């Protein structure tokens, strides 16, 4: 008992004594309605604890980086994704000569289990890899129609580090390869709950829509007044190429039959323009040959001049006086100019003497 009554620092606290009940209180038990009202008032006045008090269980970490040779638009897109995803990490650019299997080691060093890798080719084509490191699966996409946050058309805004809602097209549940991509996108783009760098707000939506055999990514702000949506950005289109069983390689699980490489697309465009030019040249050659051909002379039709009325013969006028010669103004101006030039030359010679 003596140990419980000490008040020194580091000692045990003094146990609080229970208040004594009077005879009136002991005789009349408290009403349940009054007790419920007191509990409600206490909860109303109580300050709620911080949201981050929960335990951070989902340890998803994403590595977002690129290869060398990307343009400014790709760099801005990569920075926008890092800003919108607080559970992401950055790394230096990877050399294009290195093999893609090296990325698994980089993820292991950075303590990341997901990866978004931007691969640039020919300084104009951009490919995106989404991978679950190190066991897979992974997917390769061709990125098209990129628009970043810095563009003036995107008028929305959201809190940095806030957790987004993920909205998927119902078509993701119809085919198995889209279902696999849906699970991969959920694990990559969803911010873990109670993450230290995230904010306890949900004010924007990531939408993934399937149209024209492509995945369209959009980011919208949720307006509190009327729950309307305003686009924030970035926006891009993912054209699926292949899905691999491993991380950055392995057996092919799915290959898109509708995919057309950028080289093939540019080749078709060039062939179309060449066909148009060739067609114009053929038309010109045909026109030249028609001009060289002798014209066919039709025989005279005697009935063609039936309704022609002959004109009246005008009287012949004989001119007896010689007409006045026409004055050539240009020759006259030229003579005057030569005469004036000769006078100036004489005057210059006299002054020189």
Tab-separated table of C-alpha atoms in Angstrom:
chain	number	residue	atom	x	y	z
A	1	UNK	CA	0.000	0.000	0.000
A	2	UNK	CA	2.876	2.339	0.652
A	3	UNK	CA	4.074	2.031	-2.939
A	4	UNK	CA	0.762	3.243	-4.304
A	5	UNK	CA	0.715	6.437	-2.178
A	6	UNK	CA	4.076	7.818	-3.343
A	7	UNK	CA	3.932	11.067	-5.361
A	8	UNK	CA	7.516	11.182	-6.599
A	9	UNK	CA	8.423	11.238	-10.281
A	10	UNK	CA	8.758	7.816	-11.786
A	11	UNK	CA	6.593	6.312	-9.019
A	12	UNK	CA	3.108	4.933	-9.323
A	13	UNK	CA	0.101	7.232	-9.495
A	14	UNK	CA	-2.156	7.739	-6.507
A	15	UNK	CA	-5.349	5.763	-6.856
A	16	UNK	CA	-8.428	7.971	-7.051
A	17	UNK	CA	-10.983	7.445	-4.307
A	18	UNK	CA	-14.543	6.659	-5.269
A	19	UNK	CA	-17.073	9.332	-4.285
A	20	UNK	CA	-19.410	8.325	-1.484
A	21	UNK	CA	-23.034	7.986	-2.337
A	22	UNK	CA	-25.611	9.652	-0.178
A	23	UNK	CA	-28.720	7.871	0.988
A	24	UNK	CA	-30.906	9.781	-1.481
A	25	UNK	CA	-28.693	8.787	-4.445
A	26	UNK	CA	-28.516	5.219	-3.262
A	27	UNK	CA	-32.242	4.987	-2.891
A	28	UNK	CA	-33.091	6.473	-6.379
A	29	UNK	CA	-31.276	4.898	-9.377
A	30	UNK	CA	-30.411	7.219	-12.328
A	31	UNK	CA	-32.816	7.301	-15.262
A	32	UNK	CA	-31.557	5.834	-18.569
A	33	UNK	CA	-32.635	8.916	-20.593
A	34	UNK	CA	-30.637	11.261	-18.405
A	35	UNK	CA	-27.580	9.001	-18.635
A	36	UNK	CA	-27.838	8.871	-22.454
A	37	UNK	CA	-28.078	12.681	-22.620
A	38	UNK	CA	-24.991	13.067	-20.447
A	39	UNK	CA	-23.053	10.641	-22.652
A	40	UNK	CA	-24.086	12.534	-25.796
A	41	UNK	CA	-22.980	15.865	-24.280
A	42	UNK	CA	-19.645	14.379	-23.286
A	43	UNK	CA	-19.080	12.976	-26.803
A	44	UNK	CA	-20.072	16.281	-28.339
A	45	UNK	CA	-17.522	18.210	-26.290
A	46	UNK	CA	-14.808	15.593	-26.736
A	47	UNK	CA	-12.074	16.509	-29.269
A	48	UNK	CA	-11.615	13.684	-31.804
A	49	UNK	CA	-8.203	12.113	-32.110
A	50	UNK	CA	-6.020	12.484	-35.188
A	51	UNK	CA	-6.924	10.475	-38.291
A	52	UNK	CA	-3.396	9.116	-38.682
A	53	UNK	CA	-3.797	7.363	-35.319
A	54	UNK	CA	-4.622	4.158	-37.205
A	55	UNK	CA	-2.003	1.628	-38.104
A	56	UNK	CA	-0.291	1.798	-41.507
A	57	UNK	CA	-0.750	-1.750	-42.773
A	58	UNK	CA	-0.608	-1.467	-46.576
A	59	UNK	CA	3.112	-1.084	-47.306
A	60	UNK	CA	2.825	-0.493	-51.075
A	61	UNK	CA	5.723	1.590	-52.403
A	62	UNK	CA	6.033	2.551	-56.076
A	63	UNK	CA	9.194	3.410	-57.975
A	64	UNK	CA	8.593	5.955	-60.765
A	65	UNK	CA	11.518	6.704	-63.057
A	66	UNK	CA	12.466	6.681	-66.746
A	67	UNK	CA	15.159	5.945	-69.281
A	68	UNK	CA	17.443	8.504	-70.855
A	69	UNK	CA	16.260	10.375	-73.940
A	70	UNK	CA	12.772	11.416	-72.782
A	71	UNK	CA	11.344	14.780	-73.852
A	72	UNK	CA	10.005	17.565	-71.633
A	73	UNK	CA	6.377	16.401	-71.827
A	74	UNK	CA	7.274	12.941	-70.488
A	75	UNK	CA	9.340	14.473	-67.696
A	76	UNK	CA	6.411	16.692	-66.640
A	77	UNK	CA	4.044	13.694	-66.714
A	78	UNK	CA	6.411	11.726	-64.492
A	79	UNK	CA	6.644	14.603	-62.000
A	80	UNK	CA	2.845	14.952	-61.938
A	81	UNK	CA	2.412	11.272	-61.075
A	82	UNK	CA	4.974	11.568	-58.279
A	83	UNK	CA	3.092	14.577	-56.910
A	84	UNK	CA	-0.297	12.830	-57.000
A	85	UNK	CA	1.015	9.591	-55.458
A	86	UNK	CA	2.636	10.244	-52.050
A	87	UNK	CA	3.655	6.584	-51.715
A	88	UNK	CA	5.989	6.848	-54.736
A	89	UNK	CA	9.768	7.078	-54.871
A	90	UNK	CA	12.139	8.495	-57.481
A	91	UNK	CA	15.425	7.326	-58.922
A	92	UNK	CA	17.981	8.461	-61.487
A	93	UNK	CA	17.421	7.803	-65.181
A	94	UNK	CA	18.439	4.387	-66.437
A	95	UNK	CA	20.737	3.910	-69.398
A	96	UNK	CA	19.036	2.553	-72.517
A	97	UNK	CA	21.801	-0.031	-72.986
A	98	UNK	CA	20.946	-1.737	-69.689
A	99	UNK	CA	18.510	-4.637	-69.706
A	100	UNK	CA	15.106	-4.308	-68.097
A	101	UNK	CA	15.785	-7.064	-65.550
A	102	UNK	CA	18.054	-4.588	-63.726
A	103	UNK	CA	14.937	-2.658	-62.645
A	104	UNK	CA	14.016	-5.480	-60.231
A	105	UNK	CA	17.306	-4.950	-58.399
A	106	UNK	CA	16.711	-1.191	-58.306
A	107	UNK	CA	13.250	-1.805	-56.786
A	108	UNK	CA	14.781	-4.067	-54.180
A	109	UNK	CA	17.372	-1.450	-53.237
A	110	UNK	CA	14.671	1.226	-52.992
A	111	UNK	CA	12.406	-1.119	-50.978
A	112	UNK	CA	9.623	-0.860	-53.592
A	113	UNK	CA	7.262	-3.638	-54.669
A	114	UNK	CA	5.648	-1.832	-57.648
A	115	UNK	CA	7.213	0.072	-60.537
A	116	UNK	CA	6.184	2.549	-63.254
A	117	UNK	CA	8.938	2.782	-65.845
A	118	UNK	CA	8.870	5.177	-68.833
A	119	UNK	CA	10.893	3.982	-71.813
A	120	UNK	CA	11.644	6.399	-74.671
A	121	UNK	CA	12.563	5.300	-78.178
A	122	UNK	CA	13.591	7.385	-81.205
A	123	UNK	CA	12.951	10.541	-79.127
A	124	UNK	CA	9.270	10.463	-80.144
A	125	UNK	CA	7.743	7.173	-78.946
A	126	UNK	CA	6.961	6.634	-75.247
A	127	UNK	CA	6.302	3.256	-73.620
A	128	UNK	CA	5.098	2.660	-70.062
A	129	UNK	CA	5.794	-0.463	-67.983
A	130	UNK	CA	3.583	-1.341	-65.002
A	131	UNK	CA	5.168	-4.108	-62.974
A	132	UNK	CA	4.755	-5.999	-59.722
A	133	UNK	CA	8.350	-6.529	-58.647
A	134	UNK	CA	9.964	-9.028	-58.462
A	135	UNK	CA	7.509	-11.861	-59.226
A	136	UNK	CA	5.212	-10.200	-61.751
A	137	UNK	CA	2.969	-9.791	-63.643
A	138	UNK	CA	3.939	-6.808	-65.784
A	139	UNK	CA	2.292	-4.956	-68.665
A	140	UNK	CA	3.737	-2.844	-71.460
A	141	UNK	CA	1.771	0.087	-72.933
A	142	UNK	CA	2.238	2.673	-75.648
A	143	UNK	CA	1.452	6.130	-74.194
A	144	UNK	CA	-0.447	8.514	-76.472
A	145	UNK	CA	-2.132	11.951	-76.212
A	146	UNK	CA	-0.261	13.227	-73.146
A	147	UNK	CA	-1.525	16.372	-71.369
A	148	UNK	CA	0.136	17.496	-68.120
A	149	UNK	CA	-0.961	19.493	-65.078
A	150	UNK	CA	0.748	22.662	-66.317
A	151	UNK	CA	-1.656	23.137	-69.229
A	152	UNK	CA	-4.135	25.984	-68.864
A	153	UNK	CA	-7.139	23.900	-69.930
A	154	UNK	CA	-7.012	21.940	-66.642
A	155	UNK	CA	-8.820	24.281	-64.236
A	156	UNK	CA	-9.274	21.892	-61.274
A	157	UNK	CA	-7.180	21.610	-58.134
A	158	UNK	CA	-6.708	19.135	-55.273
A	159	UNK	CA	-4.799	18.818	-52.038
A	160	UNK	CA	-1.280	17.496	-52.427
A	161	UNK	CA	-1.031	13.974	-51.057
A	162	UNK	CA	-4.784	13.399	-50.701
A	163	UNK	CA	-6.140	9.899	-51.301
A	164	UNK	CA	-8.012	9.435	-54.615
A	165	UNK	CA	-11.086	7.441	-55.502
A	166	UNK	CA	-10.556	4.901	-58.304
A	167	UNK	CA	-13.332	4.604	-60.889
A	168	UNK	CA	-13.212	1.771	-63.431
A	169	UNK	CA	-15.225	1.078	-66.552
A	170	UNK	CA	-17.592	-1.950	-66.239
A	171	UNK	CA	-15.769	-3.409	-69.263
A	172	UNK	CA	-12.827	-4.233	-66.947
A	173	UNK	CA	-14.855	-7.110	-65.467
A	174	UNK	CA	-15.848	-8.660	-68.797
A	175	UNK	CA	-12.484	-9.931	-70.086
A	176	UNK	CA	-9.779	-11.714	-68.030
A	177	UNK	CA	-6.837	-9.606	-69.226
A	178	UNK	CA	-8.695	-6.395	-68.305
A	179	UNK	CA	-9.487	-7.880	-64.872
A	180	UNK	CA	-5.769	-8.523	-64.347
A	181	UNK	CA	-4.947	-4.953	-65.396
A	182	UNK	CA	-7.628	-3.611	-63.044
A	183	UNK	CA	-6.040	-5.346	-60.054
A	184	UNK	CA	-2.597	-4.084	-61.092
A	185	UNK	CA	-3.885	-0.495	-61.474
A	186	UNK	CA	-5.641	-0.647	-58.095
A	187	UNK	CA	-2.473	-1.743	-56.312
A	188	UNK	CA	-0.354	0.921	-58.033
A	189	UNK	CA	-2.556	4.059	-58.081
A	190	UNK	CA	-4.422	3.676	-54.759
A	191	UNK	CA	-2.753	5.549	-51.902
A	192	UNK	CA	-2.448	3.315	-48.782
A	193	UNK	CA	-4.575	4.252	-45.817
A	194	UNK	CA	-2.782	6.002	-42.932
A	195	UNK	CA	0.307	6.554	-45.085
A	196	UNK	CA	2.619	9.062	-43.339
A	197	UNK	CA	2.839	11.362	-46.385
A	198	UNK	CA	-0.862	11.186	-47.316
A	199	UNK	CA	-3.598	13.571	-46.230
A	200	UNK	CA	-6.907	12.450	-44.639
A	201	UNK	CA	-9.026	13.848	-47.477
A	202	UNK	CA	-10.685	12.410	-50.586
A	203	UNK	CA	-11.128	15.241	-53.081
A	204	UNK	CA	-10.300	13.801	-56.504
A	205	UNK	CA	-11.066	10.772	-58.675
A	206	UNK	CA	-8.879	8.669	-60.980
A	207	UNK	CA	-10.989	7.283	-63.834
A	208	UNK	CA	-9.954	4.412	-66.094
A	209	UNK	CA	-12.164	4.004	-69.179
A	210	UNK	CA	-11.894	1.505	-72.038
A	211	UNK	CA	-12.593	2.934	-75.478
A	212	UNK	CA	-11.254	1.939	-78.889
A	213	UNK	CA	-9.254	-0.928	-77.306
A	214	UNK	CA	-7.323	1.589	-75.190
A	215	UNK	CA	-7.344	2.655	-71.533
A	216	UNK	CA	-8.093	6.365	-71.043
A	217	UNK	CA	-6.793	7.917	-67.799
A	218	UNK	CA	-8.412	11.066	-66.364
A	219	UNK	CA	-8.148	12.890	-63.021
A	220	UNK	CA	-11.131	14.920	-61.753
A	221	UNK	CA	-11.683	17.181	-58.764
A	222	UNK	CA	-14.773	16.660	-56.584
A	223	UNK	CA	-16.464	20.002	-55.880
A	224	UNK	CA	-18.117	20.053	-52.458
A	225	UNK	CA	-21.058	22.322	-53.327
A	226	UNK	CA	-22.812	20.200	-55.938
A	227	UNK	CA	-20.497	17.154	-56.256
A	228	UNK	CA	-19.596	18.146	-59.807
A	229	UNK	CA	-16.351	17.073	-61.457
A	230	UNK	CA	-13.665	19.374	-62.863
A	231	UNK	CA	-10.681	17.916	-64.665
A	232	UNK	CA	-7.311	18.436	-63.018
A	233	UNK	CA	-4.903	16.440	-65.131
A	234	UNK	CA	-2.732	14.807	-66.179
A	235	UNK	CA	-4.451	12.852	-68.936
A	236	UNK	CA	-3.065	10.165	-71.224
A	237	UNK	CA	-4.111	7.094	-73.210
A	238	UNK	CA	-2.578	3.641	-72.707
A	239	UNK	CA	-2.490	1.304	-75.701
A	240	UNK	CA	-1.854	-2.206	-74.395
A	241	UNK	CA	0.901	-4.175	-76.151
A	242	UNK	CA	1.595	-7.279	-74.016
A	243	UNK	CA	1.093	-8.720	-70.549
A	244	UNK	CA	3.982	-10.791	-69.186
A	245	UNK	CA	3.937	-13.345	-66.396
A	246	UNK	CA	7.183	-12.137	-64.830
A	247	UNK	CA	8.464	-8.695	-63.942
A	248	UNK	CA	9.784	-6.993	-67.094
A	249	UNK	CA	9.777	-10.232	-69.056
A	250	UNK	CA	8.830	-13.878	-68.936
A	251	UNK	CA	6.108	-15.847	-70.737
A	252	UNK	CA	3.515	-13.768	-72.586
A	253	UNK	CA	0.063	-14.007	-71.006
A	254	UNK	CA	-1.742	-11.763	-73.505
A	255	UNK	CA	-0.856	-9.951	-76.735
A	256	UNK	CA	-3.080	-7.231	-78.144
A	257	UNK	CA	-4.174	-8.147	-81.713
A	258	UNK	CA	-5.347	-4.556	-82.380
A	259	UNK	CA	-1.983	-3.003	-81.563
A	260	UNK	CA	-0.132	-1.205	-84.345
A	261	UNK	CA	3.441	-0.086	-83.776
A	262	UNK	CA	4.328	3.592	-84.313
A	263	UNK	CA	6.812	2.625	-87.040
A	264	UNK	CA	4.066	0.794	-88.956
A	265	UNK	CA	1.693	3.728	-88.494
A	266	UNK	CA	4.230	6.206	-89.866
A	267	UNK	CA	4.966	3.843	-92.745
A	268	UNK	CA	1.256	3.669	-93.666
A	269	UNK	CA	0.966	7.478	-93.530
A	270	UNK	CA	3.977	7.862	-95.824
A	271	UNK	CA	2.578	5.271	-98.253
A	272	UNK	CA	-0.767	7.122	-98.374
A	273	UNK	CA	0.921	10.451	-99.157
A	274	UNK	CA	3.122	8.747	-101.787
A	275	UNK	CA	0.031	7.175	-103.408
A	276	UNK	CA	-1.649	10.584	-103.613
A	277	UNK	CA	1.446	12.106	-105.269
A	278	UNK	CA	1.691	9.146	-107.661
A	279	UNK	CA	-1.965	9.567	-108.634
A	280	UNK	CA	-1.459	13.273	-109.407
A	281	UNK	CA	1.526	12.475	-111.606
A	282	UNK	CA	-0.474	9.857	-113.517
A	283	UNK	CA	-3.271	12.377	-114.155
A	284	UNK	CA	-0.729	14.885	-115.510
A	285	UNK	CA	0.800	12.251	-117.827
A	286	UNK	CA	-2.650	11.344	-119.200
A	287	UNK	CA	-3.389	15.018	-119.880
A	288	UNK	CA	-0.100	15.407	-121.782
A	289	UNK	CA	-0.866	12.365	-123.938
A	290	UNK	CA	-4.321	13.725	-124.763
A	291	UNK	CA	-2.830	17.035	-125.882
A	292	UNK	CA	-0.401	15.250	-128.250
A	293	UNK	CA	-3.143	13.187	-129.896
A	294	UNK	CA	-4.483	14.578	-133.244
A	295	UNK	CA	-7.828	16.230	-132.971
A	296	UNK	CA	-10.666	14.478	-134.768
A	297	UNK	CA	-12.292	16.807	-137.356
A	298	UNK	CA	-16.002	16.308	-137.628
A	299	UNK	CA	-17.633	16.630	-141.098
A	300	UNK	CA	-19.547	19.845	-141.768
A	301	UNK	CA	-23.227	19.594	-141.048
A	302	UNK	CA	-25.228	21.430	-143.762
A	303	UNK	CA	-28.149	22.037	-141.409
A	304	UNK	CA	-25.994	23.869	-138.858
A	305	UNK	CA	-26.192	27.200	-140.777
A	306	UNK	CA	-29.948	27.203	-141.366
A	307	UNK	CA	-30.777	29.773	-138.706
A	308	UNK	CA	-27.670	31.987	-139.210
A	309	UNK	CA	-28.590	35.513	-140.439
A	310	UNK	CA	-25.870	37.120	-142.580
A	311	UNK	CA	-24.637	40.476	-141.325
A	312	UNK	CA	-25.070	43.663	-143.369
A	313	UNK	CA	-22.110	44.717	-145.508
A	314	UNK	CA	-20.518	47.913	-144.262
A	315	UNK	CA	-19.478	50.532	-146.792
A	316	UNK	CA	-15.764	50.682	-147.547
A	317	UNK	CA	-14.181	53.935	-146.329
A	318	UNK	CA	-11.081	55.181	-148.104
A	319	UNK	CA	-8.697	57.289	-145.985
A	320	UNK	CA	-7.269	60.194	-148.020
A	321	UNK	CA	-5.289	61.914	-145.199
A	322	UNK	CA	-2.192	60.417	-143.604
A	323	UNK	CA	-2.773	59.711	-139.897
A	324	UNK	CA	-0.713	61.583	-137.324
A	325	UNK	CA	2.192	59.583	-135.897
A	326	UNK	CA	1.742	58.296	-132.371
A	327	UNK	CA	4.006	59.844	-129.737
A	328	UNK	CA	6.158	57.324	-127.892
A	329	UNK	CA	6.314	58.741	-124.364
A	330	UNK	CA	8.890	56.255	-123.065
A	331	UNK	CA	11.361	57.057	-125.853
A	332	UNK	CA	10.783	60.776	-125.335
A	333	UNK	CA	11.501	60.470	-121.590
A	334	UNK	CA	14.624	58.460	-122.351
A	335	UNK	CA	15.939	61.175	-124.735
A	336	UNK	CA	15.273	63.928	-122.220
A	337	UNK	CA	17.062	61.911	-119.518
A	338	UNK	CA	20.146	61.379	-121.766
A	339	UNK	CA	20.274	65.076	-122.645
A	340	UNK	CA	20.075	66.083	-119.001
A	341	UNK	CA	22.792	63.585	-118.064
A	342	UNK	CA	25.181	64.933	-120.726
A	343	UNK	CA	24.706	68.496	-119.435
A	344	UNK	CA	25.506	67.396	-115.896
A	345	UNK	CA	28.673	65.644	-117.058
A	346	UNK	CA	29.863	68.835	-118.859
A	347	UNK	CA	29.177	70.941	-115.783
A	348	UNK	CA	31.090	68.479	-113.575
A	349	UNK	CA	34.095	68.581	-115.916
A	350	UNK	CA	34.126	72.417	-115.909
A	351	UNK	CA	34.029	72.622	-112.160
A	352	UNK	CA	36.819	70.040	-111.893
A	353	UNK	CA	39.121	72.200	-114.106
